[in-house]
Coordinates of C-alpha atoms and ligand atoms in Angstrom, one line a residue:
M20 CA 17.5 9.0 6.2
E21 CA 17.6 11.2 9.3
N22 CA 18.5 9.6 12.5
F23 CA 15.8 10.8 14.8
M24 CA 12.9 11.5 12.5
F25 CA 10.3 10.0 14.9
K26 CA 11.3 12.0 18.0
N27 CA 8.3 14.4 18.0
F28 CA 6.0 11.7 16.7
I29 CA 6.9 9.3 19.6
S30 CA 6.6 11.9 22.3
K31 CA 3.3 13.2 21.1
I32 CA 1.6 9.9 20.3
L33 CA 2.6 8.4 23.7
S34 CA 0.8 11.2 25.5
H35 CA -2.5 9.7 24.4
Q36 CA -4.5 6.8 26.0
K37 CA -6.8 5.4 23.3
V38 CA -5.6 5.4 19.7
A39 CA -7.1 4.1 16.5
V40 CA -4.8 3.1 13.5
F41 CA -6.2 3.0 10.0
S42 CA -4.8 1.3 6.9
H43 CA -5.9 2.3 3.4
L44 CA -8.7 1.0 1.2
R45 CA -8.1 -2.1 -0.9
P46 CA -5.4 -3.0 1.6
D47 CA -2.0 -4.4 0.6
G48 CA 0.9 -6.0 2.5
D49 CA 2.6 -2.7 3.3
C50 CA -0.3 -0.9 4.8
L51 CA -1.5 -4.0 6.8
G52 CA 2.0 -4.9 7.9
S53 CA 2.6 -1.2 9.1
Q54 CA -0.7 -1.1 10.8
V55 CA -0.2 -4.4 12.7
A56 CA 3.4 -3.6 13.7
L57 CA 2.5 0.0 14.8
S58 CA -0.5 -1.3 16.8
L59 CA 1.8 -3.8 18.5
W60 CA 4.3 -1.1 19.3
L61 CA 1.6 1.2 20.8
Q62 CA 0.2 -1.7 22.8
K63 CA 3.7 -2.5 24.2
N64 CA 4.1 1.1 25.3
G65 CA 0.9 1.2 27.3
I66 CA -1.7 2.5 24.8
E67 CA -5.1 1.0 24.2
V68 CA -5.2 0.4 20.4
T69 CA -7.8 -0.5 17.8
A70 CA -6.9 -1.2 14.1
F71 CA -9.4 -0.3 11.4
N72 CA -9.9 -1.0 7.7
E73 CA -13.1 -0.4 5.7
D74 CA -12.3 -3.2 3.3
D75 CA -11.6 -6.9 3.8
V76 CA -8.1 -8.2 4.5
P77 CA -6.9 -10.3 1.4
G78 CA -7.1 -14.0 2.1
N79 CA -3.3 -14.6 1.7
M80 CA -2.6 -12.0 4.4
N81 CA -5.3 -12.9 6.9
W82 CA -2.7 -14.5 9.2
L83 CA -1.8 -11.0 10.2
E84 CA -5.1 -10.7 12.0
T85 CA -3.9 -13.4 14.5
F86 CA -1.1 -10.9 15.5
F87 CA -3.5 -8.0 15.9
P88 CA -7.3 -7.9 15.0
I89 CA -8.4 -5.5 12.3
S90 CA -12.0 -4.4 12.3
K91 CA -14.4 -2.3 10.3
P92 CA -14.7 1.3 11.7
S93 CA -18.0 3.1 12.2
K94 CA -18.5 6.8 12.7
D95 CA -20.2 6.4 16.1
K96 CA -17.1 4.5 17.5
L97 CA -14.7 7.3 16.7
Q98 CA -15.6 9.5 19.7
D99 CA -14.0 6.9 22.0
F100 CA -10.5 7.7 20.8
D101 CA -8.1 10.5 21.8
A102 CA -6.0 10.3 18.6
F103 CA -5.8 8.6 15.2
I104 CA -2.9 7.4 13.1
V105 CA -3.2 6.6 9.3
V106 CA -0.4 4.6 7.6
D107 CA 0.7 4.2 4.0
G108 CA -1.5 6.9 2.5
N109 CA -1.0 10.7 2.2
A110 CA -4.6 11.9 2.5
L111 CA -7.7 10.8 4.5
H112 CA -9.8 9.9 1.5
R113 CA -7.3 7.0 0.8
F114 CA -8.7 5.4 4.0
G115 CA -12.4 5.6 3.2
E116 CA -15.5 7.4 4.2
T117 CA -15.3 6.9 7.9
A118 CA -11.6 8.0 8.0
E119 CA -12.6 11.1 6.0
S120 CA -15.0 12.1 8.8
L121 CA -12.1 12.2 11.2
K122 CA -11.3 15.8 10.1
N123 CA -14.5 17.0 11.7
L124 CA -13.8 15.5 15.1
G125 CA -11.1 18.1 16.1
K126 CA -8.8 15.3 17.5
P127 CA -5.2 15.0 16.5
I128 CA -4.5 12.8 13.4
F129 CA -0.9 11.4 12.9
M130 CA 0.5 9.9 9.7
V131 CA 3.4 7.6 8.6
D132 CA 3.8 7.2 4.8
H133 CA 6.1 7.2 1.8
H134 CA 3.8 8.8 -0.9
P135 CA 4.7 12.2 -2.2
D136 CA 2.7 15.4 -1.4
P137 CA 1.2 14.7 2.1
D138 CA -2.0 16.6 3.0
D139 CA -1.4 19.4 5.5
I140 CA -4.0 18.3 8.1
F141 CA -1.8 16.2 10.3
E142 CA -0.8 16.9 13.9
E143 CA 2.6 15.3 13.3
F144 CA 3.7 13.1 10.4
V145 CA 6.7 11.1 9.1
S146 CA 6.7 11.1 5.3
V147 CA 9.8 9.8 3.5
V148 CA 9.3 9.3 -0.2
S149 CA 12.6 7.6 -0.6
A150 CA 11.6 4.8 1.8
S151 CA 11.0 1.4 0.2
S152 CA 7.8 1.0 2.2
T153 CA 5.9 2.3 5.2
C154 CA 7.0 -0.8 7.0
E155 CA 10.7 0.3 6.6
L156 CA 9.6 3.5 8.4
I157 CA 7.8 1.7 11.2
Y158 CA 11.1 -0.3 11.7
Q159 CA 12.8 3.1 12.2
L160 CA 10.2 4.0 14.8
Y161 CA 11.0 0.8 16.8
A162 CA 14.7 1.4 16.3
E163 CA 14.6 4.9 17.7
H164 CA 12.5 3.9 20.7
N165 CA 13.7 0.5 21.6
A166 CA 14.5 -2.1 18.9
D167 CA 14.2 -4.9 21.5
Q168 CA 10.4 -4.4 21.3
I169 CA 10.5 -6.0 17.9
D170 CA 9.0 -9.5 18.6
E171 CA 8.3 -12.3 16.1
H172 CA 4.9 -10.9 15.2
A173 CA 6.0 -7.3 14.6
A174 CA 9.0 -8.6 12.7
K175 CA 6.9 -10.8 10.4
A176 CA 4.3 -8.0 9.8
M177 CA 7.1 -5.5 8.8
Y178 CA 8.9 -8.0 6.6
L179 CA 5.6 -8.6 4.7
G180 CA 5.4 -4.9 3.8
L181 CA 9.0 -4.8 2.7
V182 CA 8.6 -7.8 0.4
T183 CA 5.3 -6.7 -1.1
D184 CA 6.1 -3.0 -1.7
T185 CA 9.4 -3.8 -3.3
G186 CA 8.2 -6.6 -5.6
S187 CA 10.3 -9.0 -3.6
F188 CA 13.3 -6.6 -3.4
Q189 CA 13.4 -5.9 -7.1
F190 CA 12.4 -2.3 -7.3
D191 CA 14.9 0.6 -7.3
S192 CA 13.4 1.8 -4.0
V193 CA 15.6 -0.9 -2.4
K194 CA 18.7 0.5 -0.8
P195 CA 21.4 -1.1 1.4
A196 CA 19.4 0.2 4.4
T197 CA 16.3 -1.8 3.2
M198 CA 18.4 -5.0 3.2
H199 CA 19.7 -4.2 6.7
V200 CA 16.2 -3.8 7.9
A201 CA 15.1 -7.1 6.3
A202 CA 18.1 -8.9 7.8
D203 CA 17.5 -7.5 11.3
L204 CA 13.7 -8.5 11.1
L205 CA 14.7 -12.1 10.1
K206 CA 17.1 -12.3 13.0
R207 CA 14.8 -10.8 15.6
G208 CA 11.7 -12.7 14.4
E209 CA 13.6 -16.0 13.9
F210 CA 12.0 -16.8 10.6
T211 CA 13.1 -17.5 7.1
P212 CA 12.1 -15.4 4.0
N213 CA 10.2 -18.3 2.4
E214 CA 8.0 -18.6 5.4
I215 CA 6.4 -15.3 4.5
T216 CA 6.7 -15.5 0.7
E217 CA 5.1 -18.9 0.6
R218 CA 2.1 -17.6 2.5
I219 CA 1.5 -14.7 0.2
Y220 CA 2.6 -16.0 -3.3
A221 CA 2.4 -19.8 -3.2
S222 CA -1.2 -19.8 -2.2
R223 CA -2.8 -18.7 -5.5
P224 CA -6.2 -20.2 -6.2
L225 CA -6.4 -21.9 -9.7
R226 CA -9.1 -19.3 -10.8
Q227 CA -6.5 -16.5 -10.4
L228 CA -4.2 -18.2 -12.9
K229 CA -7.1 -18.7 -15.3
L230 CA -7.8 -15.0 -15.0
L231 CA -4.1 -14.2 -15.5
S232 CA -4.1 -16.2 -18.7
M233 CA -7.0 -14.3 -20.2
A234 CA -5.6 -11.0 -19.1
L235 CA -2.1 -11.8 -20.6
D236 CA -3.8 -12.3 -23.9
T237 CA -4.9 -8.6 -24.0
I238 CA -1.3 -7.2 -23.6
E239 CA -0.7 -4.6 -26.3
L240 CA 2.2 -2.3 -27.1
H241 CA 1.9 1.4 -27.8
A242 CA 4.1 4.4 -28.6
N243 CA 6.7 2.3 -30.5
G244 CA 6.8 -0.3 -27.8
L245 CA 7.6 2.1 -24.9
F246 CA 4.2 1.6 -23.3
S247 CA 2.2 -1.5 -22.7
T248 CA -1.4 -2.1 -21.6
I249 CA -3.3 -5.1 -20.1
C250 CA -7.1 -5.3 -19.6
I251 CA -9.3 -7.1 -17.2
T252 CA -13.0 -7.1 -18.0
Q253 CA -16.2 -7.9 -16.0
E254 CA -16.7 -10.8 -18.4
M255 CA -13.3 -12.3 -17.3
F256 CA -14.3 -12.0 -13.6
E257 CA -17.6 -13.7 -14.3
A258 CA -15.9 -16.5 -16.4
T259 CA -13.4 -17.3 -13.7
G260 CA -15.2 -16.4 -10.5
C261 CA -12.4 -14.0 -9.6
T262 CA -12.7 -10.6 -7.6
N263 CA -10.6 -7.5 -7.7
E264 CA -8.1 -8.8 -5.1
D265 CA -7.2 -11.7 -7.5
T266 CA -5.6 -9.2 -9.8
E267 CA -2.8 -8.4 -7.3
G268 CA 0.6 -8.4 -9.1
F269 CA -0.8 -8.7 -12.7
V270 CA 0.5 -5.2 -13.5
Q271 CA 4.1 -6.6 -13.5
Y272 CA 3.6 -8.7 -16.6
P273 CA 3.0 -5.9 -19.2
L274 CA 5.9 -4.1 -17.6
S275 CA 8.2 -7.1 -18.2
V276 CA 7.9 -7.0 -22.0
E277 CA 11.3 -6.2 -23.6
G278 CA 11.7 -2.5 -24.2
V279 CA 8.7 -1.4 -22.3
K280 CA 9.3 1.7 -20.0
A281 CA 5.8 2.1 -18.5
C282 CA 2.6 0.2 -18.4
V283 CA -1.1 0.6 -17.5
L284 CA -3.5 -2.1 -16.2
F285 CA -7.2 -1.4 -16.9
R286 CA -9.7 -3.1 -14.7
E287 CA -13.5 -2.8 -15.2
D288 CA -15.0 -1.9 -11.8
G289 CA -18.8 -1.3 -11.8
D290 CA -19.3 1.3 -14.4
R291 CA -15.8 2.8 -14.1
I292 CA -12.3 1.7 -15.0
K293 CA -9.6 1.4 -12.4
L294 CA -6.1 2.2 -13.7
S295 CA -2.8 1.0 -12.2
L296 CA 0.2 2.6 -13.7
R297 CA 3.8 1.6 -13.4
S298 CA 7.1 3.0 -14.7
Q299 CA 10.6 1.6 -14.8
S300 CA 12.2 4.8 -16.2
D301 CA 13.3 7.9 -14.2
K302 CA 12.0 9.9 -17.2
I303 CA 8.4 8.7 -17.0
D304 CA 6.5 9.9 -13.9
V305 CA 3.3 7.9 -13.5
N306 CA 2.2 10.0 -10.4
K307 CA 2.0 13.0 -12.8
W308 CA 0.4 10.8 -15.4
A309 CA -2.3 9.5 -13.0
R310 CA -3.1 13.0 -11.9
S311 CA -4.6 13.8 -15.3
F312 CA -7.2 11.2 -14.2
N313 CA -7.7 12.4 -10.7
G314 CA -5.4 9.8 -9.2
G315 CA -1.9 9.7 -7.8
G316 CA 0.8 7.6 -6.1
H317 CA 4.5 7.5 -6.6
Q318 CA 6.8 8.3 -9.5
K319 CA 7.0 4.6 -10.5
A320 CA 3.7 3.2 -9.2
A321 CA 0.3 5.1 -9.3
G322 CA -3.4 4.6 -9.7
A323 CA -6.4 6.5 -10.9
W324 CA -10.0 6.1 -12.4
H325 CA -11.5 6.7 -15.9
E326 CA -15.3 6.9 -16.5
G327 CA -15.0 4.3 -19.3
P328 CA -15.9 2.5 -21.5
L329 CA -12.7 0.4 -21.6
K330 CA -11.7 1.2 -25.3
K331 CA -12.0 5.0 -24.6
A332 CA -10.0 4.6 -21.4
V333 CA -7.1 2.9 -23.2
K334 CA -7.2 5.6 -25.9
D335 CA -7.3 8.5 -23.5
V336 CA -4.7 7.2 -21.1
I337 CA -2.2 6.3 -23.8
S338 CA -2.7 9.7 -25.4
A339 CA -2.0 11.4 -22.0
G340 CA 1.0 9.2 -21.5
R341 CA 2.6 10.3 -24.8
E342 CA 2.9 13.8 -23.3
Q343 CA 5.5 12.2 -20.9
L344 CA 7.7 11.2 -23.9
Ligands
5GP10 P1 -2.0 0.2 -7.3 O1 -1.8 0.3 -8.8 O2 -1.2 -1.0 -6.7 O3 -3.5 0.1 -7.0 O4 -1.4 1.5 -6.6 C1 -0.2 1.9 -6.9 C2 0.1 3.2 -6.1 O5 -0.7 4.2 -6.5 C3 -0.1 3.0 -4.6 O6 1.0 3.5 -4.0 C4 -1.4 3.7 -4.3 O7 -1.2 4.4 -3.1 C5 -1.5 4.7 -5.4 N1 -2.9 4.7 -5.9 C6 -3.7 3.7 -6.4 N2 -4.9 4.1 -6.7 C7 -4.9 5.4 -6.5 C8 -6.0 6.4 -6.6 O8 -7.1 6.1 -7.1 N3 -5.7 7.6 -6.2 C9 -4.5 8.0 -5.7 N4 -4.3 9.3 -5.3 N5 -3.5 7.1 -5.5 C10 -3.7 5.8 -5.9
MN11 MN1 3.4 1.3 0.7

């Protein structure tokens, strides 16, 4: 990673007085951790900050909102700000309808992210595809400006993003630098790893495990065992009382089957099917695979949509995946 990648970003953003920070739809630990840590940084450096997300913060991460409040944006509020920052997403549509309307305001929009192919609408952006998480980049921002500004809240918020976006430090996006960042956050924030992981992983409601058990039953192998699929239907949601956010992490199970190189999770959502794709092979690019269904993401983790029904979605998606082999 370059040493001073935030130089222009820092000098430009600190010239504004009122800034709004957006995290992406269906928020996860990385976008929320980045948003909170970045908002705290801006505040410490004399800027008036508001944090926005169009969706609800998942229950197991709502402790972040005691560090910095996250509210719902509305189009009429946007005029109040001089500049905007979006984190953990490469295009405005990832942040929802209100964020998409920012492009008509004529005010500068900044971005910090680790997804490939960033949109070209940003005033200044830091986009590093090799970074384990956007939180690792926000740590670099602090480190370049004044690492002593990392307080307990900022450290815990960034650690959350590191843990969740690396599957608890398992993915190959984890580099020695990632571990250095994690260690420094633990030291500066004076907390232990389990303090964060217990909050996010050991707080599963029973309904979620019931849903997982139904979903595991649907795992199937395709393409001589190189691909696996898992399905979550509306019926399962109704039987267990679960919602979409209860499916967080399920996609790792089909990927853990011996011999499987890539997997797809299919989730019925209204009259469409949400796809989550994962690869654990350098030869299978799920970002490319997801693009055949108007989606995107990273080489090893991506998402997209299919118009359904479920059976057709599985057939179409697996058939598109075979082209990767
Ligand atoms: P997940 O499967 O966890 O929802 O998403 C995995 C990755 O794919 C994330 O990095 C996310 O940004 C990206 N992603 C998920 N859904 C979509 C989508 O509908 N469109 C695009 N472009 N990217 C997505
Ligand atoms: Mn991320």
